[in-house]
Amino acid sequence: MPSTHAFIRGTSAIKDFWKELISAGVGNHGIELVDAVAAGDIAYATGKWSAEGGETQRYEGSIVTIFRRETDGSWRVCLHTWN
């Protein structure tokens, strides 16, 4: 999370966060994958993100996402953060 926000957890809280951001005019969000590594039941991905706010503002930074393999073999995000 950005330094100005509290940690959020759960589907509802995550949806509310993005809904508020989009309502504020932030859009055209993109992610460029830089690296991804898996070791056992944990994996991580790093990348660069970007977004636009209005016609003249551009935001960008780095992301890290950590995944955990579930018992059914699928991967689930357990932490996503950016700066």
JSON list of N, CA and C in Angstrom, two decimals:
[
{"chain": "A", "resi": 1, "resn": "MET", "atom": "N", "xyz": [0.83, -1.19, 0.00]},
{"chain": "A", "resi": 1, "resn": "MET", "atom": "CA", "xyz": [0.00, 0.00, 0.00]},
{"chain": "A", "resi": 1, "resn": "MET", "atom": "C", "xyz": [0.88, 1.25, 0.00]},
{"chain": "A", "resi": 2, "resn": "PRO", "atom": "N", "xyz": [0.37, 2.30, -0.55]},
{"chain": "A", "resi": 2, "resn": "PRO", "atom": "CA", "xyz": [1.09, 3.57, -0.46]},
{"chain": "A", "resi": 2, "resn": "PRO", "atom": "C", "xyz": [1.22, 3.98, 1.01]},
{"chain": "A", "resi": 3, "resn": "SER", "atom": "N", "xyz": [2.21, 4.77, 1.30]},
{"chain": "A", "resi": 3, "resn": "SER", "atom": "CA", "xyz": [2.45, 5.17, 2.70]},
{"chain": "A", "resi": 3, "resn": "SER", "atom": "C", "xyz": [1.30, 5.96, 3.30]},
{"chain": "A", "resi": 4, "resn": "THR", "atom": "N", "xyz": [0.42, 6.49, 2.47]},
{"chain": "A", "resi": 4, "resn": "THR", "atom": "CA", "xyz": [-0.71, 7.28, 2.97]},
{"chain": "A", "resi": 4, "resn": "THR", "atom": "C", "xyz": [-1.94, 6.45, 3.29]},
{"chain": "A", "resi": 5, "resn": "HIS", "atom": "N", "xyz": [-1.88, 5.13, 3.12]},
{"chain": "A", "resi": 5, "resn": "HIS", "atom": "CA", "xyz": [-3.04, 4.26, 3.32]},
{"chain": "A", "resi": 5, "resn": "HIS", "atom": "C", "xyz": [-2.76, 3.20, 4.37]},
{"chain": "A", "resi": 6, "resn": "ALA", "atom": "N", "xyz": [-3.81, 2.78, 5.04]},
{"chain": "A", "resi": 6, "resn": "ALA", "atom": "CA", "xyz": [-3.71, 1.67, 5.98]},
{"chain": "A", "resi": 6, "resn": "ALA", "atom": "C", "xyz": [-3.73, 0.36, 5.20]},
{"chain": "A", "resi": 7, "resn": "PHE", "atom": "N", "xyz": [-3.26, -0.71, 5.80]},
{"chain": "A", "resi": 7, "resn": "PHE", "atom": "CA", "xyz": [-3.34, -2.02, 5.18]},
{"chain": "A", "resi": 7, "resn": "PHE", "atom": "C", "xyz": [-4.80, -2.40, 4.99]},
{"chain": "A", "resi": 8, "resn": "ILE", "atom": "N", "xyz": [-5.11, -3.03, 3.90]},
{"chain": "A", "resi": 8, "resn": "ILE", "atom": "CA", "xyz": [-6.47, -3.51, 3.69]},
{"chain": "A", "resi": 8, "resn": "ILE", "atom": "C", "xyz": [-6.43, -5.02, 3.48]},
{"chain": "A", "resi": 9, "resn": "ARG", "atom": "N", "xyz": [-7.48, -5.69, 3.94]},
{"chain": "A", "resi": 9, "resn": "ARG", "atom": "CA", "xyz": [-7.58, -7.13, 3.82]},
{"chain": "A", "resi": 9, "resn": "ARG", "atom": "C", "xyz": [-9.00, -7.50, 3.44]},
{"chain": "A", "resi": 10, "resn": "GLY", "atom": "N", "xyz": [-9.12, -8.52, 2.63]},
{"chain": "A", "resi": 10, "resn": "GLY", "atom": "CA", "xyz": [-10.43, -9.05, 2.28]},
{"chain": "A", "resi": 10, "resn": "GLY", "atom": "C", "xyz": [-10.98, -8.48, 0.99]},
{"chain": "A", "resi": 11, "resn": "THR", "atom": "N", "xyz": [-11.77, -9.29, 0.33]},
{"chain": "A", "resi": 11, "resn": "THR", "atom": "CA", "xyz": [-12.33, -8.95, -0.97]},
{"chain": "A", "resi": 11, "resn": "THR", "atom": "C", "xyz": [-13.11, -7.64, -0.95]},
{"chain": "A", "resi": 12, "resn": "SER", "atom": "N", "xyz": [-13.97, -7.47, 0.03]},
{"chain": "A", "resi": 12, "resn": "SER", "atom": "CA", "xyz": [-14.80, -6.27, 0.09]},
{"chain": "A", "resi": 12, "resn": "SER", "atom": "C", "xyz": [-13.96, -5.00, 0.25]},
{"chain": "A", "resi": 13, "resn": "ALA", "atom": "N", "xyz": [-12.98, -5.03, 1.15]},
{"chain": "A", "resi": 13, "resn": "ALA", "atom": "CA", "xyz": [-12.13, -3.87, 1.38]},
{"chain": "A", "resi": 13, "resn": "ALA", "atom": "C", "xyz": [-11.28, -3.54, 0.16]},
{"chain": "A", "resi": 14, "resn": "ILE", "atom": "N", "xyz": [-10.81, -4.57, -0.54]},
{"chain": "A", "resi": 14, "resn": "ILE", "atom": "CA", "xyz": [-10.00, -4.36, -1.75]},
{"chain": "A", "resi": 14, "resn": "ILE", "atom": "C", "xyz": [-10.87, -3.74, -2.85]},
{"chain": "A", "resi": 15, "resn": "LYS", "atom": "N", "xyz": [-12.09, -4.25, -3.03]},
{"chain": "A", "resi": 15, "resn": "LYS", "atom": "CA", "xyz": [-13.00, -3.68, -4.02]},
{"chain": "A", "resi": 15, "resn": "LYS", "atom": "C", "xyz": [-13.30, -2.22, -3.71]},
{"chain": "A", "resi": 16, "resn": "ASP", "atom": "N", "xyz": [-13.55, -1.91, -2.44]},
{"chain": "A", "resi": 16, "resn": "ASP", "atom": "CA", "xyz": [-13.84, -0.54, -2.04]},
{"chain": "A", "resi": 16, "resn": "ASP", "atom": "C", "xyz": [-12.66, 0.39, -2.33]},
{"chain": "A", "resi": 17, "resn": "PHE", "atom": "N", "xyz": [-11.45, -0.08, -2.06]},
{"chain": "A", "resi": 17, "resn": "PHE", "atom": "CA", "xyz": [-10.25, 0.72, -2.31]},
{"chain": "A", "resi": 17, "resn": "PHE", "atom": "C", "xyz": [-10.16, 1.10, -3.78]},
{"chain": "A", "resi": 18, "resn": "TRP", "atom": "N", "xyz": [-10.29, 0.10, -4.68]},
{"chain": "A", "resi": 18, "resn": "TRP", "atom": "CA", "xyz": [-10.17, 0.36, -6.11]},
{"chain": "A", "resi": 18, "resn": "TRP", "atom": "C", "xyz": [-11.34, 1.19, -6.63]},
{"chain": "A", "resi": 19, "resn": "LYS", "atom": "N", "xyz": [-12.52, 0.96, -6.11]},
{"chain": "A", "resi": 19, "resn": "LYS", "atom": "CA", "xyz": [-13.69, 1.74, -6.52]},
{"chain": "A", "resi": 19, "resn": "LYS", "atom": "C", "xyz": [-13.46, 3.22, -6.21]},
{"chain": "A", "resi": 20, "resn": "GLU", "atom": "N", "xyz": [-12.93, 3.50, -5.03]},
{"chain": "A", "resi": 20, "resn": "GLU", "atom": "CA", "xyz": [-12.65, 4.88, -4.64]},
{"chain": "A", "resi": 20, "resn": "GLU", "atom": "C", "xyz": [-11.59, 5.51, -5.53]},
{"chain": "A", "resi": 21, "resn": "LEU", "atom": "N", "xyz": [-10.54, 4.76, -5.83]},
{"chain": "A", "resi": 21, "resn": "LEU", "atom": "CA", "xyz": [-9.46, 5.26, -6.69]},
{"chain": "A", "resi": 21, "resn": "LEU", "atom": "C", "xyz": [-9.98, 5.57, -8.09]},
{"chain": "A", "resi": 22, "resn": "ILE", "atom": "N", "xyz": [-10.75, 4.66, -8.65]},
{"chain": "A", "resi": 22, "resn": "ILE", "atom": "CA", "xyz": [-11.30, 4.87, -9.99]},
{"chain": "A", "resi": 22, "resn": "ILE", "atom": "C", "xyz": [-12.27, 6.04, -9.99]},
{"chain": "A", "resi": 23, "resn": "SER", "atom": "N", "xyz": [-13.08, 6.16, -8.95]},
{"chain": "A", "resi": 23, "resn": "SER", "atom": "CA", "xyz": [-14.02, 7.29, -8.84]},
{"chain": "A", "resi": 23, "resn": "SER", "atom": "C", "xyz": [-13.28, 8.62, -8.76]},
{"chain": "A", "resi": 24, "resn": "ALA", "atom": "N", "xyz": [-12.07, 8.61, -8.23]},
{"chain": "A", "resi": 24, "resn": "ALA", "atom": "CA", "xyz": [-11.27, 9.83, -8.12]},
{"chain": "A", "resi": 24, "resn": "ALA", "atom": "C", "xyz": [-10.60, 10.20, -9.45]},
{"chain": "A", "resi": 25, "resn": "GLY", "atom": "N", "xyz": [-10.79, 9.35, -10.48]},
{"chain": "A", "resi": 25, "resn": "GLY", "atom": "CA", "xyz": [-10.26, 9.68, -11.80]},
{"chain": "A", "resi": 25, "resn": "GLY", "atom": "C", "xyz": [-8.98, 8.97, -12.18]},
{"chain": "A", "resi": 26, "resn": "VAL", "atom": "N", "xyz": [-8.50, 8.05, -11.35]},
{"chain": "A", "resi": 26, "resn": "VAL", "atom": "CA", "xyz": [-7.29, 7.31, -11.69]},
{"chain": "A", "resi": 26, "resn": "VAL", "atom": "C", "xyz": [-7.68, 6.15, -12.59]},
{"chain": "A", "resi": 27, "resn": "GLY", "atom": "N", "xyz": [-7.02, 6.04, -13.73]},
{"chain": "A", "resi": 27, "resn": "GLY", "atom": "CA", "xyz": [-7.35, 5.00, -14.69]},
{"chain": "A", "resi": 27, "resn": "GLY", "atom": "C", "xyz": [-6.17, 4.62, -15.55]},
{"chain": "A", "resi": 28, "resn": "ASN", "atom": "N", "xyz": [-6.45, 3.87, -16.59]},
{"chain": "A", "resi": 28, "resn": "ASN", "atom": "CA", "xyz": [-5.43, 3.40, -17.53]},
{"chain": "A", "resi": 28, "resn": "ASN", "atom": "C", "xyz": [-4.27, 2.74, -16.79]},
{"chain": "A", "resi": 29, "resn": "HIS", "atom": "N", "xyz": [-4.60, 1.90, -15.83]},
{"chain": "A", "resi": 29, "resn": "HIS", "atom": "CA", "xyz": [-3.63, 1.21, -14.99]},
{"chain": "A", "resi": 29, "resn": "HIS", "atom": "C", "xyz": [-2.94, 0.11, -15.79]},
{"chain": "A", "resi": 30, "resn": "GLY", "atom": "N", "xyz": [-1.63, 0.00, -15.65]},
{"chain": "A", "resi": 30, "resn": "GLY", "atom": "CA", "xyz": [-0.88, -1.05, -16.33]},
{"chain": "A", "resi": 30, "resn": "GLY", "atom": "C", "xyz": [0.21, -1.63, -15.45]},
{"chain": "A", "resi": 31, "resn": "ILE", "atom": "N", "xyz": [0.54, -2.89, -15.69]},
{"chain": "A", "resi": 31, "resn": "ILE", "atom": "CA", "xyz": [1.62, -3.55, -14.97]},
{"chain": "A", "resi": 31, "resn": "ILE", "atom": "C", "xyz": [2.54, -4.24, -15.97]},
{"chain": "A", "resi": 32, "resn": "GLU", "atom": "N", "xyz": [3.84, -4.02, -15.82]},
{"chain": "A", "resi": 32, "resn": "GLU", "atom": "CA", "xyz": [4.85, -4.69, -16.63]},
{"chain": "A", "resi": 32, "resn": "GLU", "atom": "C", "xyz": [5.61, -5.66, -15.73]},
{"chain": "A", "resi": 33, "resn": "LEU", "atom": "N", "xyz": [5.51, -6.94, -16.00]},
{"chain": "A", "resi": 33, "resn": "LEU", "atom": "CA", "xyz": [6.21, -7.95, -15.21]},
{"chain": "A", "resi": 33, "resn": "LEU", "atom": "C", "xyz": [7.71, -7.87, -15.48]},
{"chain": "A", "resi": 34, "resn": "VAL", "atom": "N", "xyz": [8.50, -7.81, -14.40]},
{"chain": "A", "resi": 34, "resn": "VAL", "atom": "CA", "xyz": [9.95, -7.77, -14.52]},
{"chain": "A", "resi": 34, "resn": "VAL", "atom": "C", "xyz": [10.56, -9.13, -14.21]},
{"chain": "A", "resi": 35, "resn": "ASP", "atom": "N", "xyz": [10.07, -9.80, -13.15]},
{"chain": "A", "resi": 35, "resn": "ASP", "atom": "CA", "xyz": [10.63, -11.08, -12.74]},
{"chain": "A", "resi": 35, "resn": "ASP", "atom": "C", "xyz": [9.58, -11.87, -11.98]},
{"chain": "A", "resi": 36, "resn": "ALA", "atom": "N", "xyz": [9.66, -13.19, -12.06]},
{"chain": "A", "resi": 36, "resn": "ALA", "atom": "CA", "xyz": [8.78, -14.07, -11.29]},
{"chain": "A", "resi": 36, "resn": "ALA", "atom": "C", "xyz": [9.57, -15.31, -10.91]},
{"chain": "A", "resi": 37, "resn": "VAL", "atom": "N", "xyz": [9.48, -15.69, -9.64]},
{"chain": "A", "resi": 37, "resn": "VAL", "atom": "CA", "xyz": [10.23, -16.84, -9.13]},
{"chain": "A", "resi": 37, "resn": "VAL", "atom": "C", "xyz": [9.32, -17.65, -8.22]},
{"chain": "A", "resi": 38, "resn": "ALA", "atom": "N", "xyz": [9.36, -18.98, -8.37]},
{"chain": "A", "resi": 38, "resn": "ALA", "atom": "CA", "xyz": [8.60, -19.88, -7.50]},
{"chain": "A", "resi": 38, "resn": "ALA", "atom": "C", "xyz": [9.58, -20.81, -6.79]},
{"chain": "A", "resi": 39, "resn": "ALA", "atom": "N", "xyz": [9.31, -21.07, -5.52]},
{"chain": "A", "resi": 39, "resn": "ALA", "atom": "CA", "xyz": [10.10, -22.02, -4.72]},
{"chain": "A", "resi": 39, "resn": "ALA", "atom": "C", "xyz": [9.13, -22.76, -3.81]},
{"chain": "A", "resi": 40, "resn": "GLY", "atom": "N", "xyz": [8.84, -24.00, -4.14]},
{"chain": "A", "resi": 40, "resn": "GLY", "atom": "CA", "xyz": [7.89, -24.75, -3.34]},
{"chain": "A", "resi": 40, "resn": "GLY", "atom": "C", "xyz": [6.50, -24.17, -3.48]},
{"chain": "A", "resi": 41, "resn": "ASP", "atom": "N", "xyz": [5.88, -23.86, -2.36]},
{"chain": "A", "resi": 41, "resn": "ASP", "atom": "CA", "xyz": [4.51, -23.34, -2.34]},
{"chain": "A", "resi": 41, "resn": "ASP", "atom": "C", "xyz": [4.42, -21.83, -2.27]},
{"chain": "A", "resi": 42, "resn": "ILE", "atom": "N", "xyz": [5.56, -21.15, -2.45]},
{"chain": "A", "resi": 42, "resn": "ILE", "atom": "CA", "xyz": [5.59, -19.68, -2.43]},
{"chain": "A", "resi": 42, "resn": "ILE", "atom": "C", "xyz": [6.20, -19.19, -3.74]},
{"chain": "A", "resi": 43, "resn": "ALA", "atom": "N", "xyz": [5.64, -18.11, -4.27]},
{"chain": "A", "resi": 43, "resn": "ALA", "atom": "CA", "xyz": [6.19, -17.48, -5.47]},
{"chain": "A", "resi": 43, "resn": "ALA", "atom": "C", "xyz": [6.09, -15.97, -5.31]},
{"chain": "A", "resi": 44, "resn": "TYR", "atom": "N", "xyz": [6.94, -15.25, -6.02]},
{"chain": "A", "resi": 44, "resn": "TYR", "atom": "CA", "xyz": [6.82, -13.80, -6.01]},
{"chain": "A", "resi": 44, "resn": "TYR", "atom": "C", "xyz": [7.00, -13.26, -7.42]},
{"chain": "A", "resi": 45, "resn": "ALA", "atom": "N", "xyz": [6.42, -12.10, -7.65]},
{"chain": "A", "resi": 45, "resn": "ALA", "atom": "CA", "xyz": [6.57, -11.40, -8.92]},
{"chain": "A", "resi": 45, "resn": "ALA", "atom": "C", "xyz": [6.92, -9.95, -8.61]},
{"chain": "A", "resi": 46, "resn": "THR", "atom": "N", "xyz": [7.81, -9.40, -9.40]},
{"chain": "A", "resi": 46, "resn": "THR", "atom": "CA", "xyz": [8.15, -7.98, -9.29]},
{"chain": "A", "resi": 46, "resn": "THR", "atom": "C", "xyz": [7.85, -7.32, -10.62]},
{"chain": "A", "resi": 47, "resn": "GLY", "atom": "N", "xyz": [7.59, -6.03, -10.56]},
{"chain": "A", "resi": 47, "resn": "GLY", "atom": "CA", "xyz": [7.29, -5.34, -11.79]},
{"chain": "A", "resi": 47, "resn": "GLY", "atom": "C", "xyz": [7.22, -3.84, -11.63]},
{"chain": "A", "resi": 48, "resn": "LYS", "atom": "N", "xyz": [6.81, -3.20, -12.69]},
{"chain": "A", "resi": 48, "resn": "LYS", "atom": "CA", "xyz": [6.61, -1.76, -12.73]},
{"chain": "A", "resi": 48, "resn": "LYS", "atom": "C", "xyz": [5.13, -1.51, -13.00]},
{"chain": "A", "resi": 49, "resn": "TRP", "atom": "N", "xyz": [4.55, -0.53, -12.32]},
{"chain": "A", "resi": 49, "resn": "TRP", "atom": "CA", "xyz": [3.15, -0.18, -12.53]},
{"chain": "A", "resi": 49, "resn": "TRP", "atom": "C", "xyz": [3.06, 1.26, -13.02]},
{"chain": "A", "resi": 50, "resn": "SER", "atom": "N", "xyz": [1.95, 1.57, -13.66]},
{"chain": "A", "resi": 50, "resn": "SER", "atom": "CA", "xyz": [1.69, 2.95, -14.09]},
{"chain": "A", "resi": 50, "resn": "SER", "atom": "C", "xyz": [0.19, 3.18, -14.10]},
{"chain": "A", "resi": 51, "resn": "ALA", "atom": "N", "xyz": [-0.19, 4.42, -13.96]},
{"chain": "A", "resi": 51, "resn": "ALA", "atom": "CA", "xyz": [-1.59, 4.82, -14.02]},
{"chain": "A", "resi": 51, "resn": "ALA", "atom": "C", "xyz": [-1.65, 6.29, -14.38]},
{"chain": "A", "resi": 52, "resn": "GLU", "atom": "N", "xyz": [-2.82, 6.73, -14.81]},
{"chain": "A", "resi": 52, "resn": "GLU", "atom": "CA", "xyz": [-3.03, 8.13, -15.16]},
{"chain": "A", "resi": 52, "resn": "GLU", "atom": "C", "xyz": [-4.15, 8.71, -14.32]},
{"chain": "A", "resi": 53, "resn": "GLY", "atom": "N", "xyz": [-3.98, 9.97, -13.95]},
{"chain": "A", "resi": 53, "resn": "GLY", "atom": "CA", "xyz": [-5.01, 10.68, -13.21]},
{"chain": "A", "resi": 53, "resn": "GLY", "atom": "C", "xyz": [-5.36, 11.94, -13.95]},
{"chain": "A", "resi": 54, "resn": "GLY", "atom": "N", "xyz": [-6.42, 11.90, -14.70]},
{"chain": "A", "resi": 54, "resn": "GLY", "atom": "CA", "xyz": [-6.76, 13.06, -15.52]},
{"chain": "A", "resi": 54, "resn": "GLY", "atom": "C", "xyz": [-5.91, 13.10, -16.76]},
{"chain": "A", "resi": 55, "resn": "GLU", "atom": "N", "xyz": [-5.86, 14.25, -17.39]},
{"chain": "A", "resi": 55, "resn": "GLU", "atom": "CA", "xyz": [-5.14, 14.38, -18.66]},
{"chain": "A", "resi": 55, "resn": "GLU", "atom": "C", "xyz": [-3.65, 14.64, -18.49]},
{"chain": "A", "resi": 56, "resn": "THR", "atom": "N", "xyz": [-3.24, 15.14, -17.33]},
{"chain": "A", "resi": 56, "resn": "THR", "atom": "CA", "xyz": [-1.85, 15.57, -17.20]},
{"chain": "A", "resi": 56, "resn": "THR", "atom": "C", "xyz": [-1.04, 14.83, -16.16]},
{"chain": "A", "resi": 57, "resn": "GLN", "atom": "N", "xyz": [-1.66, 14.04, -15.30]},
{"chain": "A", "resi": 57, "resn": "GLN", "atom": "CA", "xyz": [-0.91, 13.36, -14.24]},
{"chain": "A", "resi": 57, "resn": "GLN", "atom": "C", "xyz": [-0.62, 11.93, -14.63]},
{"chain": "A", "resi": 58, "resn": "ARG", "atom": "N", "xyz": [0.62, 11.53, -14.39]},
{"chain": "A", "resi": 58, "resn": "ARG", "atom": "CA", "xyz": [1.03, 10.15, -14.61]},
{"chain": "A", "resi": 58, "resn": "ARG", "atom": "C", "xyz": [1.70, 9.67, -13.34]},
{"chain": "A", "resi": 59, "resn": "TYR", "atom": "N", "xyz": [1.33, 8.48, -12.89]},
{"chain": "A", "resi": 59, "resn": "TYR", "atom": "CA", "xyz": [1.91, 7.87, -11.70]},
{"chain": "A", "resi": 59, "resn": "TYR", "atom": "C", "xyz": [2.63, 6.60, -12.12]},
{"chain": "A", "resi": 60, "resn": "GLU", "atom": "N", "xyz": [3.71, 6.28, -11.43]},
{"chain": "A", "resi": 60, "resn": "GLU", "atom": "CA", "xyz": [4.40, 5.02, -11.71]},
{"chain": "A", "resi": 60, "resn": "GLU", "atom": "C", "xyz": [5.27, 4.62, -10.52]},
{"chain": "A", "resi": 61, "resn": "GLY", "atom": "N", "xyz": [5.59, 3.35, -10.46]},
{"chain": "A", "resi": 61, "resn": "GLY", "atom": "CA", "xyz": [6.40, 2.84, -9.38]},
{"chain": "A", "resi": 61, "resn": "GLY", "atom": "C", "xyz": [6.68, 1.35, -9.55]},
{"chain": "A", "resi": 62, "resn": "SER", "atom": "N", "xyz": [7.05, 0.73, -8.46]},
{"chain": "A", "resi": 62, "resn": "SER", "atom": "CA", "xyz": [7.39, -0.70, -8.45]},
{"chain": "A", "resi": 62, "resn": "SER", "atom": "C", "xyz": [6.36, -1.48, -7.66]},
{"chain": "A", "resi": 63, "resn": "ILE", "atom": "N", "xyz": [6.17, -2.76, -8.03]},
{"chain": "A", "resi": 63, "resn": "ILE", "atom": "CA", "xyz": [5.25, -3.63, -7.30]},
{"chain": "A", "resi": 63, "resn": "ILE", "atom": "C", "xyz": [5.94, -4.93, -6.92]},
{"chain": "A", "resi": 64, "resn": "VAL", "atom": "N", "xyz": [5.47, -5.52, -5.85]},
{"chain": "A", "resi": 64, "resn": "VAL", "atom": "CA", "xyz": [5.86, -6.87, -5.44]},
{"chain": "A", "resi": 64, "resn": "VAL", "atom": "C", "xyz": [4.58, -7.60, -5.06]},
{"chain": "A", "resi": 65, "resn": "THR", "atom": "N", "xyz": [4.41, -8.79, -5.61]},
{"chain": "A", "resi": 65, "resn": "THR", "atom": "CA", "xyz": [3.25, -9.62, -5.28]},
{"chain": "A", "resi": 65, "resn": "THR", "atom": "C", "xyz": [3.77, -10.99, -4.84]},
{"chain": "A", "resi": 66, "resn": "ILE", "atom": "N", "xyz": [3.25, -11.47, -3.72]},
{"chain": "A", "resi": 66, "resn": "ILE", "atom": "CA", "xyz": [3.62, -12.78, -3.22]},
{"chain": "A", "resi": 66, "resn": "ILE", "atom": "C", "xyz": [2.40, -13.70, -3.33]},
{"chain": "A", "resi": 67, "resn": "PHE", "atom": "N", "xyz": [2.64, -14.90, -3.85]},
{"chain": "A", "resi": 67, "resn": "PHE", "atom": "CA", "xyz": [1.60, -15.89, -4.06]},
{"chain": "A", "resi": 67, "resn": "PHE", "atom": "C", "xyz": [1.86, -17.12, -3.19]},
{"chain": "A", "resi": 68, "resn": "ARG", "atom": "N", "xyz": [0.78, -17.80, -2.83]},
{"chain": "A", "resi": 68, "resn": "ARG", "atom": "CA", "xyz": [0.88, -19.05, -2.07]},
{"chain": "A", "resi": 68, "resn": "ARG", "atom": "C", "xyz": [0.08, -20.12, -2.82]},
{"chain": "A", "resi": 69, "resn": "ARG", "atom": "N", "xyz": [0.67, -21.31, -2.98]},
{"chain": "A", "resi": 69, "resn": "ARG", "atom": "CA", "xyz": [-0.04, -22.39, -3.64]},
{"chain": "A", "resi": 69, "resn": "ARG", "atom": "C", "xyz": [-1.07, -22.99, -2.67]},
{"chain": "A", "resi": 70, "resn": "GLU", "atom": "N", "xyz": [-2.31, -23.09, -3.14]},
{"chain": "A", "resi": 70, "resn": "GLU", "atom": "CA", "xyz": [-3.39, -23.66, -2.35]},
{"chain": "A", "resi": 70, "resn": "GLU", "atom": "C", "xyz": [-3.37, -25.19, -2.43]},
{"chain": "A", "resi": 71, "resn": "THR", "atom": "N", "xyz": [-4.13, -25.85, -1.59]},
{"chain": "A", "resi": 71, "resn": "THR", "atom": "CA", "xyz": [-4.15, -27.31, -1.58]},
{"chain": "A", "resi": 71, "resn": "THR", "atom": "C", "xyz": [-4.66, -27.90, -2.89]},
{"chain": "A", "resi": 72, "resn": "ASP", "atom": "N", "xyz": [-5.45, -27.13, -3.65]},
{"chain": "A", "resi": 72, "resn": "ASP", "atom": "CA", "xyz": [-5.95, -27.63, -4.95]},
{"chain": "A", "resi": 72, "resn": "ASP", "atom": "C", "xyz": [-4.97, -27.36, -6.09]},
{"chain": "A", "resi": 73, "resn": "GLY", "atom": "N", "xyz": [-3.79, -26.78, -5.77]},
{"chain": "A", "resi": 73, "resn": "GLY", "atom": "CA", "xyz": [-2.76, -26.51, -6.78]},
{"chain": "A", "resi": 73, "resn": "GLY", "atom": "C", "xyz": [-2.83, -25.12, -7.38]},
{"chain": "A", "resi": 74, "resn": "SER", "atom": "N", "xyz": [-3.89, -24.37, -7.14]},
{"chain": "A", "resi": 74, "resn": "SER", "atom": "CA", "xyz": [-4.00, -23.01, -7.66]},
{"chain": "A", "resi": 74, "resn": "SER", "atom": "C", "xyz": [-3.12, -22.06, -6.84]},
{"chain": "A", "resi": 75, "resn": "TRP", "atom": "N", "xyz": [-2.83, -20.92, -7.43]},
{"chain": "A", "resi": 75, "resn": "TRP", "atom": "CA", "xyz": [-2.03, -19.90, -6.74]},
{"chain": "A", "resi": 75, "resn": "TRP", "atom": "C", "xyz": [-2.93, -18.77, -6.30]},
{"chain": "A", "resi": 76, "resn": "ARG", "atom": "N", "xyz": [-2.71, -18.28, -5.08]},
{"chain": "A", "resi": 76, "resn": "ARG", "atom": "CA", "xyz": [-3.52, -17.19, -4.54]},
{"chain": "A", "resi": 76, "resn": "ARG", "atom": "C", "xyz": [-2.60, -16.08, -4.04]},
{"chain": "A", "resi": 77, "resn": "VAL", "atom": "N", "xyz": [-2.95, -14.83, -4.35]},
{"chain": "A", "resi": 77, "resn": "VAL", "atom": "CA", "xyz": [-2.18, -13.70, -3.85]},
{"chain": "A", "resi": 77, "resn": "VAL", "atom": "C", "xyz": [-2.34, -13.60, -2.34]},
{"chain": "A", "resi": 78, "resn": "CYS", "atom": "N", "xyz": [-1.22, -13.53, -1.64]},
{"chain": "A", "resi": 78, "resn": "CYS", "atom": "CA", "xyz": [-1.31, -13.35, -0.18]},
{"chain": "A", "resi": 78, "resn": "CYS", "atom": "C", "xyz": [-0.73, -12.00, 0.24]},
{"chain": "A", "resi": 79, "resn": "LEU", "atom": "N", "xyz": [-0.03, -11.30, -0.67]},
{"chain": "A", "resi": 79, "resn": "LEU", "atom": "CA", "xyz": [0.46, -9.95, -0.38]},
{"chain": "A", "resi": 79, "resn": "LEU", "atom": "C", "xyz": [0.74, -9.24, -1.69]},
{"chain": "A", "resi": 80, "resn": "HIS", "atom": "N", "xyz": [0.27, -8.01, -1.79]},
{"chain": "A", "resi": 80, "resn": "HIS", "atom": "CA", "xyz": [0.54, -7.18, -2.97]},
{"chain": "A", "resi": 80, "resn": "HIS", "atom": "C", "xyz": [0.83, -5.78, -2.45]},
{"chain": "A", "resi": 81, "resn": "THR", "atom": "N", "xyz": [1.95, -5.23, -2.83]},
{"chain": "A", "resi": 81, "resn": "THR", "atom": "CA", "xyz": [2.30, -3.89, -2.36]},
{"chain": "A", "resi": 81, "resn": "THR", "atom": "C", "xyz": [3.02, -3.14, -3.49]},
{"chain": "A", "resi": 82, "resn": "TRP", "atom": "N", "xyz": [2.97, -1.82, -3.38]},
{"chain": "A", "resi": 82, "resn": "TRP", "atom": "CA", "xyz": [3.65, -0.99, -4.38]},
{"chain": "A", "resi": 82, "resn": "TRP", "atom": "C", "xyz": [4.12, 0.30, -3.75]},
{"chain": "A", "resi": 83, "resn": "ASN", "atom": "N", "xyz": [5.00, 0.96, -4.50]},
{"chain": "A", "resi": 83, "resn": "ASN", "atom": "CA", "xyz": [5.45, 2.29, -4.10]},
{"chain": "A", "resi": 83, "resn": "ASN", "atom": "C", "xyz": [5.59, 3.16, -5.31]}
]
